[in-house]
C-alpha positions as a LaTeX table, in Angstrom:
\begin{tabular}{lrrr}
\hline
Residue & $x$ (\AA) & $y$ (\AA) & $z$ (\AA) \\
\hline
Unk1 & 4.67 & 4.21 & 104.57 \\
Unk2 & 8.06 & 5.97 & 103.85 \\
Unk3 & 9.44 & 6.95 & 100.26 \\
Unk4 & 12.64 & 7.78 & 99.25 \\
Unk5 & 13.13 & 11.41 & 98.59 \\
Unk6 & 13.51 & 12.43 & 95.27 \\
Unk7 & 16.93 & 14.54 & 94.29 \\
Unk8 & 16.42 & 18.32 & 94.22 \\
Unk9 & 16.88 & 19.63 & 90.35 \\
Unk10 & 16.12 & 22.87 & 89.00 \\
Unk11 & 17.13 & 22.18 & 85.41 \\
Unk12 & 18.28 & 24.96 & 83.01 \\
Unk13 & 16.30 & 27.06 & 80.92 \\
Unk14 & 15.37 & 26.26 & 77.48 \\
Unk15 & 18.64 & 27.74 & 74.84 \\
Unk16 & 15.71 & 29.93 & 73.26 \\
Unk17 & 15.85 & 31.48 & 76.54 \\
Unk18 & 17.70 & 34.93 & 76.37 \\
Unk19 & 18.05 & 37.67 & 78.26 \\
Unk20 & 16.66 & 40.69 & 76.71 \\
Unk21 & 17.31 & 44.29 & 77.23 \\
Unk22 & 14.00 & 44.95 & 76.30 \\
Unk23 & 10.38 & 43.60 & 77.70 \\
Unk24 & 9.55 & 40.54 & 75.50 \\
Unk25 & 6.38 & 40.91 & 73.79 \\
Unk26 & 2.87 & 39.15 & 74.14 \\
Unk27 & 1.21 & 37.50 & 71.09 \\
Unk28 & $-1.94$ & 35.95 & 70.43 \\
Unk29 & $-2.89$ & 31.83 & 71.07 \\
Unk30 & $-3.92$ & 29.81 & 68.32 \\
Unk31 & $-7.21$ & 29.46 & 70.20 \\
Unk32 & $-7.23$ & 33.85 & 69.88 \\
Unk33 & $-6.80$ & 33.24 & 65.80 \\
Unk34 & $-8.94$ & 30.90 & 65.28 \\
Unk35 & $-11.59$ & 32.90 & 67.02 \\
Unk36 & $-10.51$ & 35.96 & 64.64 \\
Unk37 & $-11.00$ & 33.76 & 61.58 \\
Unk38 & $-14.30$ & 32.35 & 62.42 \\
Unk39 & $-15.81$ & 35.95 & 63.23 \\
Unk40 & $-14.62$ & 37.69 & 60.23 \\
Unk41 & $-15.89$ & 34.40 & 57.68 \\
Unk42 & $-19.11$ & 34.52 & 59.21 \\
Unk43 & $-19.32$ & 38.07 & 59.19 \\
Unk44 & $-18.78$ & 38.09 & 55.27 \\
Unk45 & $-21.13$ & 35.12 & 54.81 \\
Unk46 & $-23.97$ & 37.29 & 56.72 \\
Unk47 & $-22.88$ & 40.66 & 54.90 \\
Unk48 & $-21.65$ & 39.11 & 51.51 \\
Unk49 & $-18.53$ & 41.46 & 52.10 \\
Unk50 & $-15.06$ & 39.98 & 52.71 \\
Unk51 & $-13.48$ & 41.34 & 56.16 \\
Unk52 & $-10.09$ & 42.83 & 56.08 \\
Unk53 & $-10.43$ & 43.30 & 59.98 \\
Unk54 & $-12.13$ & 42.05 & 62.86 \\
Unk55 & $-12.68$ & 42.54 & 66.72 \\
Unk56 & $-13.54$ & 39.44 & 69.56 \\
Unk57 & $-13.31$ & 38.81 & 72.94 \\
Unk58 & $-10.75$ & 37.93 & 75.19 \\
Unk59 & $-12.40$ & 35.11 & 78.14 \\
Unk60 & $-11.41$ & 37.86 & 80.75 \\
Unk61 & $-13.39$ & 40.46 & 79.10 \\
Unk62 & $-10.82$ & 42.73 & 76.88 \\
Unk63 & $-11.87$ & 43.10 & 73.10 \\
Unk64 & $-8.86$ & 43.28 & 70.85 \\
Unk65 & $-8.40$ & 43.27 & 67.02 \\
Unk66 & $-6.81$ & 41.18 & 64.12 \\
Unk67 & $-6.03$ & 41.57 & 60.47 \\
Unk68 & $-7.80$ & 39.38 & 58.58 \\
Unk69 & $-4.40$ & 38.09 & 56.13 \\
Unk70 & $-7.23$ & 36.68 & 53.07 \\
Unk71 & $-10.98$ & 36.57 & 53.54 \\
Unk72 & $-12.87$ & 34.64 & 50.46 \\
Unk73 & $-16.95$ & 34.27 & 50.06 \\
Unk74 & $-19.19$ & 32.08 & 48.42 \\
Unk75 & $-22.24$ & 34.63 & 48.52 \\
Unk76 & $-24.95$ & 32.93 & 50.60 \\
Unk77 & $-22.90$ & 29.59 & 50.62 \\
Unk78 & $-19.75$ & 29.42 & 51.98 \\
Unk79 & $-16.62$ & 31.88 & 53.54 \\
Unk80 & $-13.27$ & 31.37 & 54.86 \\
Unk81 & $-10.79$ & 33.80 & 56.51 \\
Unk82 & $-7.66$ & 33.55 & 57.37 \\
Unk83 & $-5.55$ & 34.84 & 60.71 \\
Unk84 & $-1.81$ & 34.43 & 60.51 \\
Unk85 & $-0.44$ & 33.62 & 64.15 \\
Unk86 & 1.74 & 36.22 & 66.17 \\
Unk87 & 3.26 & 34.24 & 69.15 \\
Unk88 & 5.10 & 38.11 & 69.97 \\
Unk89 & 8.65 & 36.70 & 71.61 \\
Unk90 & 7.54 & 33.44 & 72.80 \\
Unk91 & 9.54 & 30.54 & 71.12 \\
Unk92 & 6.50 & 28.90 & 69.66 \\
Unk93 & 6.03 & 26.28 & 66.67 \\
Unk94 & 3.16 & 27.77 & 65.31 \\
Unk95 & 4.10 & 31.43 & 64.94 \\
Unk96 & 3.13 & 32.83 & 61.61 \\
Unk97 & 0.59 & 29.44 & 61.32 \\
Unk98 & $-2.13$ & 30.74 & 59.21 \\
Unk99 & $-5.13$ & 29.66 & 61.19 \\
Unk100 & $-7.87$ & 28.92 & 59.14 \\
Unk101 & $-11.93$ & 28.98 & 59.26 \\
Unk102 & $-14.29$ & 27.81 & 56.68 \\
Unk103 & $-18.02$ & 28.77 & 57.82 \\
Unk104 & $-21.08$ & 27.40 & 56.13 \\
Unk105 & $-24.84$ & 26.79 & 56.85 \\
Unk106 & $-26.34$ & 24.24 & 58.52 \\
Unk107 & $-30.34$ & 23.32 & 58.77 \\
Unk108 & $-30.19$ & 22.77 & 62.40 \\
Unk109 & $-29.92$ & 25.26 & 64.64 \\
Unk110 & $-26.56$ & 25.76 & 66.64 \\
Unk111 & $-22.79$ & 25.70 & 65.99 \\
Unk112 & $-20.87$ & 22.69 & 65.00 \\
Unk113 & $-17.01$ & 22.86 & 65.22 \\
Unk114 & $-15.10$ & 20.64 & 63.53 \\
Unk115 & $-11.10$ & 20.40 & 62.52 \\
Unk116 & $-9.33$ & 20.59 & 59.05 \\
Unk117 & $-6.52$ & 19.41 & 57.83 \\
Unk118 & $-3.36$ & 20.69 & 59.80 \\
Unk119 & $-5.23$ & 20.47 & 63.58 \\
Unk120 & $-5.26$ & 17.01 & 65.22 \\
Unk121 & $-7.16$ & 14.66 & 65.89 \\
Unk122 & $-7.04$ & 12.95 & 69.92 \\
Unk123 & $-7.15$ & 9.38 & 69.93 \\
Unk124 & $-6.19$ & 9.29 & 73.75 \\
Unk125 & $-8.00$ & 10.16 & 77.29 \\
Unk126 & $-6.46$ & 11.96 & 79.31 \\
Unk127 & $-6.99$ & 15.89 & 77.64 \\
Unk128 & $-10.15$ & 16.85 & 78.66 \\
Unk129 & $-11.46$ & 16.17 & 74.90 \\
Unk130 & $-13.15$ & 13.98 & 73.48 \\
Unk131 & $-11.12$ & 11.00 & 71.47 \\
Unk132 & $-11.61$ & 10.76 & 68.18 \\
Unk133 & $-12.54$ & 14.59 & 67.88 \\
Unk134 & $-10.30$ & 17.64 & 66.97 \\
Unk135 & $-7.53$ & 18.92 & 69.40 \\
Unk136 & $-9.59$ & 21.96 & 70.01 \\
Unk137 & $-9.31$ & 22.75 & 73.86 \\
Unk138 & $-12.48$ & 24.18 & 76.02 \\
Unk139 & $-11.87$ & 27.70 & 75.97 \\
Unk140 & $-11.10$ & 28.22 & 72.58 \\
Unk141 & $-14.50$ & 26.38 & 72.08 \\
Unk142 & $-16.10$ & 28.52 & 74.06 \\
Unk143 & $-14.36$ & 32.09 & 72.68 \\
Unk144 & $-15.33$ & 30.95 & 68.80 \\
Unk145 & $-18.90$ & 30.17 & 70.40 \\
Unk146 & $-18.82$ & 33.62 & 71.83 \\
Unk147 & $-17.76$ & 35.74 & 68.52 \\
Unk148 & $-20.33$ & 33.32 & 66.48 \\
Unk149 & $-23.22$ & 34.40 & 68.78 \\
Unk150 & $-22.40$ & 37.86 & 68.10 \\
Unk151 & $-22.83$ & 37.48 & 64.89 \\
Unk152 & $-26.04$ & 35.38 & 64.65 \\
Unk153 & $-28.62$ & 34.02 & 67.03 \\
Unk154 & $-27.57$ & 30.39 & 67.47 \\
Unk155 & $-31.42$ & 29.91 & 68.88 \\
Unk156 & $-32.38$ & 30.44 & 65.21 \\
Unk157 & $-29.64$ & 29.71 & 62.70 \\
Unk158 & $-27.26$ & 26.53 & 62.11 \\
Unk159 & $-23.70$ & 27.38 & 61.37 \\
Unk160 & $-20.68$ & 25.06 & 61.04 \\
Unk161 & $-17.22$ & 25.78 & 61.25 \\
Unk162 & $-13.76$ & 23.49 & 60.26 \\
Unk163 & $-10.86$ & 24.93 & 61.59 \\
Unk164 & $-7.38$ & 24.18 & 59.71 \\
Unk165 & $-4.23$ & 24.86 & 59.46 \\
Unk166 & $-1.93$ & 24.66 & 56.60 \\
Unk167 & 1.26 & 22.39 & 57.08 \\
Unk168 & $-0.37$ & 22.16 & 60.76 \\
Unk169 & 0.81 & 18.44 & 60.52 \\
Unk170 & 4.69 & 19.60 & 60.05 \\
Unk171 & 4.40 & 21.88 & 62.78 \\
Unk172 & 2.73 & 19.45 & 65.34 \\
Unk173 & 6.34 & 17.22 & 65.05 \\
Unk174 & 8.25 & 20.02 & 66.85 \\
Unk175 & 5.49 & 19.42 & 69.72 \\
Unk176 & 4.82 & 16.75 & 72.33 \\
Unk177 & 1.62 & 15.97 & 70.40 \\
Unk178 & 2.48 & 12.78 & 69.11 \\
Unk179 & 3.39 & 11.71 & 72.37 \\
Unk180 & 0.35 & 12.77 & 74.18 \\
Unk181 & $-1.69$ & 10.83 & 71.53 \\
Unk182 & $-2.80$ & 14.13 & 69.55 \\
Unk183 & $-2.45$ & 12.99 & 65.77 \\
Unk184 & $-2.23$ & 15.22 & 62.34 \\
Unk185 & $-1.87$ & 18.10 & 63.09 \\
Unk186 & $-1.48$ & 21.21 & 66.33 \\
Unk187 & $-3.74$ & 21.95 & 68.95 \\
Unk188 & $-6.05$ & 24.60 & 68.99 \\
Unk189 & $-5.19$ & 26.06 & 72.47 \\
Unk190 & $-4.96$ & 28.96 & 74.82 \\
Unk191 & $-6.85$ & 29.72 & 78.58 \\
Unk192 & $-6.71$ & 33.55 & 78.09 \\
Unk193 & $-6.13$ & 34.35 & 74.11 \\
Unk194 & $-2.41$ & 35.83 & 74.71 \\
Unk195 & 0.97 & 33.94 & 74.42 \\
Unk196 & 3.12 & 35.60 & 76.90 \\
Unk197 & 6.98 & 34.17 & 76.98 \\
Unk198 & 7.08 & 31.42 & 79.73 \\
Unk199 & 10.00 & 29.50 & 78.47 \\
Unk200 & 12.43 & 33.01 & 78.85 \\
Unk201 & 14.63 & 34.45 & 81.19 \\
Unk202 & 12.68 & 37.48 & 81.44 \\
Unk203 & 9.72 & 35.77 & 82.60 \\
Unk204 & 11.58 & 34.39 & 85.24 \\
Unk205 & 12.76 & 37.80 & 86.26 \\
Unk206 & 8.98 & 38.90 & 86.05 \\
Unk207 & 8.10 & 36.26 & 88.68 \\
Unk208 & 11.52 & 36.83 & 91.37 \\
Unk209 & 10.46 & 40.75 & 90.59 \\
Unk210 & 6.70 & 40.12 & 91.65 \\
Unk211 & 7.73 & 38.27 & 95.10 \\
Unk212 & 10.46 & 41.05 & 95.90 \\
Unk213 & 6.98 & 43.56 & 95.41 \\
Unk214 & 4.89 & 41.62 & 97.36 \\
Unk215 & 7.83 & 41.97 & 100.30 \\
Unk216 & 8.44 & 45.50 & 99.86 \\
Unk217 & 4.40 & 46.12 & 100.68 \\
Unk218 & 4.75 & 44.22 & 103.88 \\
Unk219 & 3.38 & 41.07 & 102.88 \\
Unk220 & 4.77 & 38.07 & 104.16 \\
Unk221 & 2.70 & 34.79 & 102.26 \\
Unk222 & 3.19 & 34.17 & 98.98 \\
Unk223 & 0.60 & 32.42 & 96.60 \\
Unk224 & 2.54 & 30.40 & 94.01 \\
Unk225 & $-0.36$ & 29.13 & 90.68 \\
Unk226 & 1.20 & 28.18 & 87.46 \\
Unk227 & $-1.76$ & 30.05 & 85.30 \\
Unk228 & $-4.62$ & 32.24 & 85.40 \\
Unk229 & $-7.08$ & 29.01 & 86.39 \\
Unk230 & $-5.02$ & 28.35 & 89.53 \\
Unk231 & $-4.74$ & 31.87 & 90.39 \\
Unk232 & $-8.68$ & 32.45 & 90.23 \\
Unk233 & $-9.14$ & 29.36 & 92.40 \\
Unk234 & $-6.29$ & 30.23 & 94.76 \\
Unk235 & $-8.20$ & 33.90 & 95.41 \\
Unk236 & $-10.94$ & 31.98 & 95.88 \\
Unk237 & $-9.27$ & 29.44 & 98.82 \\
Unk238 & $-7.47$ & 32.58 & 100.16 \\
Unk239 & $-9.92$ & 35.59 & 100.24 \\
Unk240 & $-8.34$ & 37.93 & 102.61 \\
Unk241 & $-5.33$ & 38.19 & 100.88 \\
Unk242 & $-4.61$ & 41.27 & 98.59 \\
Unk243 & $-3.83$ & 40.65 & 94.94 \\
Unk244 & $-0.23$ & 41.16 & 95.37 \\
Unk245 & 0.71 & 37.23 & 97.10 \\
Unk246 & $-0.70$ & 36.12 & 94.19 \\
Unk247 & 2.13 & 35.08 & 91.66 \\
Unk248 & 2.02 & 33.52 & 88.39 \\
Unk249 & 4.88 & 31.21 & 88.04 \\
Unk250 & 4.86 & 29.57 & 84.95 \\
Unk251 & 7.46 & 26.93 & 84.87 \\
Unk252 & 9.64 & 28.88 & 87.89 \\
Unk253 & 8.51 & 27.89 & 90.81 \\
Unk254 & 12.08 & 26.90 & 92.35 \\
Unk255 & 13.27 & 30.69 & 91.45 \\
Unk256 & 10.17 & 31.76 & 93.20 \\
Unk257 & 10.84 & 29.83 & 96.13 \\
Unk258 & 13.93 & 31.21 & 95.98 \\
Unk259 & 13.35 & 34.67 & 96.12 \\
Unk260 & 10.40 & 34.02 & 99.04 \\
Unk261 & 13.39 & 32.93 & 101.87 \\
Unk262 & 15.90 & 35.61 & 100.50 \\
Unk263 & 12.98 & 38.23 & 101.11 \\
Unk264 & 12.45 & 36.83 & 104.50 \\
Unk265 & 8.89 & 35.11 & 103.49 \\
Unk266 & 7.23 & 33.27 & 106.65 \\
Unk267 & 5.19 & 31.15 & 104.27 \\
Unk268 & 4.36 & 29.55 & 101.16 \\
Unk269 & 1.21 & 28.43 & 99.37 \\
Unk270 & 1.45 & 26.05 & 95.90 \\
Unk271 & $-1.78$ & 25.46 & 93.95 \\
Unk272 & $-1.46$ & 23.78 & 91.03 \\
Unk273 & $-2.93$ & 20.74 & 88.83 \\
Unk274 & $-1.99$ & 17.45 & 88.71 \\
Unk275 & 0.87 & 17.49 & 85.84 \\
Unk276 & 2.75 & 19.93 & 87.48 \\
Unk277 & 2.47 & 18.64 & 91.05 \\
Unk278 & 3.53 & 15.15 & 89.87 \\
Unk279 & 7.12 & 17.39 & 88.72 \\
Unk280 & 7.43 & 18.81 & 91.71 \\
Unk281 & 6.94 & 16.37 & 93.91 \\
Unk282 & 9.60 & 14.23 & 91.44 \\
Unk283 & 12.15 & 17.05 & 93.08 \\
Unk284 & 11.87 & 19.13 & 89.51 \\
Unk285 & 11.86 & 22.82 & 90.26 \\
Unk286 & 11.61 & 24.32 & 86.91 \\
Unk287 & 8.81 & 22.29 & 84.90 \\
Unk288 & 9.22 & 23.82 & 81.32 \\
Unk289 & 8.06 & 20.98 & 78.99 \\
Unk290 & 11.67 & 20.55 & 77.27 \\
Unk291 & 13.35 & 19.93 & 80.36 \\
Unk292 & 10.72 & 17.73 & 82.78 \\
Unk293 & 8.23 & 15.16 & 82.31 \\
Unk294 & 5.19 & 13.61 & 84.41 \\
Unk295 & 6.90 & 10.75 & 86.21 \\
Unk296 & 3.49 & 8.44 & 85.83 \\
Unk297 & 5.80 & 5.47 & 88.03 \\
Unk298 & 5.90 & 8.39 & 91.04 \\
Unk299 & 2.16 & 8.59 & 90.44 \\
Unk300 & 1.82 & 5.01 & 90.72 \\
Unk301 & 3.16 & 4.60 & 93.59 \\
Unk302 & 1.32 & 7.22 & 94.98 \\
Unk303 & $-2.01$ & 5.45 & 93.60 \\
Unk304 & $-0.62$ & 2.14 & 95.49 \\
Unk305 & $-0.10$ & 3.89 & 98.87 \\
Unk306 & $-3.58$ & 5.44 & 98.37 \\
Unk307 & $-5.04$ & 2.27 & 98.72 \\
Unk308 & $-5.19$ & 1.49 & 94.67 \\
Unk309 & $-5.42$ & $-2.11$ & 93.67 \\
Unk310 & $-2.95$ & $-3.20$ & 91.82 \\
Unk311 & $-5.00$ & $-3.09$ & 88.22 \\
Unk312 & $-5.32$ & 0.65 & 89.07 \\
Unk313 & $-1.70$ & 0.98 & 89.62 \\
Unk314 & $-1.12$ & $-0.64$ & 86.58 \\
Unk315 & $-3.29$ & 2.06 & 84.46 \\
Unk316 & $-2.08$ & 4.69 & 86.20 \\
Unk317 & 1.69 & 3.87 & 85.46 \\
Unk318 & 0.66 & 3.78 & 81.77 \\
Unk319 & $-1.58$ & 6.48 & 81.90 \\
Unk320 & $-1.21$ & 9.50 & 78.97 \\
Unk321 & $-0.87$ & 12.53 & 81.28 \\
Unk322 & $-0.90$ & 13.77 & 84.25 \\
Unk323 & $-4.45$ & 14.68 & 83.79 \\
Unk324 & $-5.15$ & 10.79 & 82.38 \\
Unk325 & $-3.88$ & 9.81 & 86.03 \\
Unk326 & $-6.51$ & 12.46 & 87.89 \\
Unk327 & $-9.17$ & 11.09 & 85.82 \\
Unk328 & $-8.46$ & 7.34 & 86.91 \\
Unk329 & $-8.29$ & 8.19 & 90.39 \\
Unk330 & $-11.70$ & 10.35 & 90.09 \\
Unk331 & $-13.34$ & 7.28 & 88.54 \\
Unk332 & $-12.13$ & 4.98 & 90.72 \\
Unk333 & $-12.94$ & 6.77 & 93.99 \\
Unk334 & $-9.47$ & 7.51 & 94.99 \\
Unk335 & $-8.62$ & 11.24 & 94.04 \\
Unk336 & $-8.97$ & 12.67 & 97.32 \\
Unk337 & $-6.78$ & 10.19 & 99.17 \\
Unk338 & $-4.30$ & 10.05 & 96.17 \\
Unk339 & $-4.56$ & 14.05 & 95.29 \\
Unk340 & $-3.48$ & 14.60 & 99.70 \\
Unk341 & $-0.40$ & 12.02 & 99.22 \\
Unk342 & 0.80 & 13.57 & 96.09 \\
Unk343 & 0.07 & 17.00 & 97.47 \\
Unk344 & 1.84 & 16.02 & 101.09 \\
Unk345 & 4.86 & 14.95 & 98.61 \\
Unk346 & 5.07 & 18.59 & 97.00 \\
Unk347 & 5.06 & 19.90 & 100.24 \\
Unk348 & 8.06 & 17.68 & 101.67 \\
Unk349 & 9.80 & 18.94 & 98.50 \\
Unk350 & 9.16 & 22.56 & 98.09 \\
Unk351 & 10.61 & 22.50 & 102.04 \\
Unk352 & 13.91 & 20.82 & 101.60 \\
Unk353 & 14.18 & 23.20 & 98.57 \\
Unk354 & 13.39 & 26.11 & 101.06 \\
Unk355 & 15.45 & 24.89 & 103.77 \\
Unk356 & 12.64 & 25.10 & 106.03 \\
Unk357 & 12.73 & 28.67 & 106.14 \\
Unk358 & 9.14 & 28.66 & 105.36 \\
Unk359 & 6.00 & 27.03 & 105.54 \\
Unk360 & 4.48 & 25.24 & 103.58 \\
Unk361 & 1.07 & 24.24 & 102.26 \\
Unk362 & $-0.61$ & 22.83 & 98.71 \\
Unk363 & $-3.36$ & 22.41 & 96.78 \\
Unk364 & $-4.72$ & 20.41 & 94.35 \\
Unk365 & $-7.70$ & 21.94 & 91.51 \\
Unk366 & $-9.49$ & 20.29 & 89.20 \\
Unk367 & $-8.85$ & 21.79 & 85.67 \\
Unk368 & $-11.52$ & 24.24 & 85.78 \\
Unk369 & $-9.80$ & 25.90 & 88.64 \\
Unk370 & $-13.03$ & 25.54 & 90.52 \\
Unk371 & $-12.71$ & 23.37 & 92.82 \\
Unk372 & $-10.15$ & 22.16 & 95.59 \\
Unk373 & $-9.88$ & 18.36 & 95.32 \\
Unk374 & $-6.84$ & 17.82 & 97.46 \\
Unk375 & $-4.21$ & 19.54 & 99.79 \\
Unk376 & $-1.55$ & 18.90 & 101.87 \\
Unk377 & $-3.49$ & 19.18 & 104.82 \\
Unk378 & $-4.89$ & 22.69 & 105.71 \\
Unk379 & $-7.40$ & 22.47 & 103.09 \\
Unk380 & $-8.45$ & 18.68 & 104.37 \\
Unk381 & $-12.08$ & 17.89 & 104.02 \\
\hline
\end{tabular}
């Protein structure tokens, strides 16, 4: 079966997107903050001393510190902290949000996390969370887990914690929230605790300046993963290549592509997940959220010429996300037949964009970044 190939477009960058004649500087996720609060309430519920300052862990290993903006205490009852949100240079909604944790006991042992007013609540599928719980994604789960445990044994003692977030709910309607079926309030996110500037110009420099480094050493694939998931699983599929083909593109993969024929490139790998696959293979070569959307009729098509029936097509069409479209296919059998058409379809793109100059291959990872589900053929089970 043919398709019609999609128009080429690499839109423009965001207006908050300046040049800068200075580096742009990292922040700190909400996921990061809320961490910070949670670790310095429970420390002052253990010690009965409110915390002006507290250390946790980053997920890749690095321990940094925050100022604890208020940190009140309920001796042997009840604490709550407070971590006011530094997105550095990044554009971001939530800058200066005061993230929030109130910690108190529990009689069974373990951690419950719950959200507050200001973080939402997910009434959709499609994010990986459960619906009707709070928009509080994995790894910032896991981090607060992390700087409870080092505070108390978890084996032994029952803590709860409500994250908030004052006028949360007025920040969440400069988001996509609503849309994606995340209600009340932001999401508590973040894959490696640091906001660095995606949506700028200087990031895009950062990822032309990356493949013109990988060139001067010699190098002649480049590894194109939108974040620090696909980049672990794309070392993984691609062992004997040094760390330098291995670019973070963010949102730019059309500049990257770019910069891989001018530096006289032989080849080109994409892994990515499914949202951003179903842009590119739409013909959309810069994927920033204000200028691109999941085409969910491209993905229904590609569900029909999988072999979907047409009920599956249906959900698929209407399906939340990106990721709400991966799920249907897993559940219905298909993702592997689906994942290689939609990957295939990248591929057909990402060459007219390159005018052949290169090759070509893609991949398809679950969100874990663990596993290859899909490709556009050299990775074929």
């Amino acid at each position: 079966m043919t398709y019609a190939e999609p128009p080429l477009r690499e839109p423009d960058l965001p207006r908050t997107a300046k040049v800068r004649p200075t580096a742009l500087r990292t922040g700190w996720t909400t996921g990061a903050c809320a961490t910070a609060a949670t670790k310095a309430a429970l420390t002052a519920l253990v010690t009965g001393e409110p915390q002006r300052e507290v250390e946790i862990g980053l997920p890749a290993g690095r321990r940094v510190s925050f100022a604890v903006a208020r940190c009140d205490l309920e001796p042997a009852r009840r604490a709550e902290a407070v971590v006011v949100k530094d997105a550095g240079d990044d554009p971001d909604v939530t800058h200066g949000a005061e993230l929030t944790a109130t910690v108190t006991w529990r009689d069974e042992p373990g951690l419950r996390l719950d959200g507050g007013p200001g973080v939402g609540t997910v009434t959709r599928p499609g994010l990986g969370l459960a619906v009707g719980g709070p928009a509080i994604n994995e790894t910032p789960r896991r981090m607060i887990g992390q700087a409870v445990a080092e505070v108390v044994d978890l084996g032994e003692t029952g803590v709860r914690v409500v994250i908030s977030v004052p006028r949360g709910e007025i920040m969440a309607r400069k988001t996509t929230n609503r849309r994606l079926g995340i209600l009340g309030g932001i999401s508590i996110l973040g894959t490696t605790g640091i906001v660095r500037p995606f949506s700028t110009a200087s990031w895009r420099a950062s990822v032309v300046q990356a493949v013109h480094v990988m060139a001067a050493q010699g190098e002649r694939t480049v590894v194109l993963c939108t974040g620090g998931r696909t980049e672990r699983a794309a070392r993984a599929l691609l062992p004997e290549l040094p760390e330098v083909c291995f670019v973070e593109v963010g949102d730019f993969t059309g500049a990257a592509v770019t910069a891989a024929v001018g530096d006289g490139m032989t080849g080109v790998v994409f892994v990515g997940m499914a949202g951003k696959l179903a842009k590119l293979a739409a013909g959309i070569l810069m994927t920033h959220y204000t200028r691109s959307k999941v085409d969910l009729s491209l993905l229904g098509a590609v569900t029909a010429e999988a072999g979907g029936d047409p009920d599956l097509v249906a959900a698929v069409t209407a399906a939340n996300t990106g990721r709400h479209a991966y799920e249907l296919w897993a559940a219905a059998g298909l993702l592997g037949p689906a994942g290689d058409l939609l990957c295939r379809r990248v591929r057909q793109v990402l060459l007219r964009f390159a005018g052949h100059a290169v090759r070509v291959d893609v991949a398809m990872v679950d969100f874990a970044g663990a596993l290859v589900v899909a490709s556009s053929g050299r990775w074929a089970a």
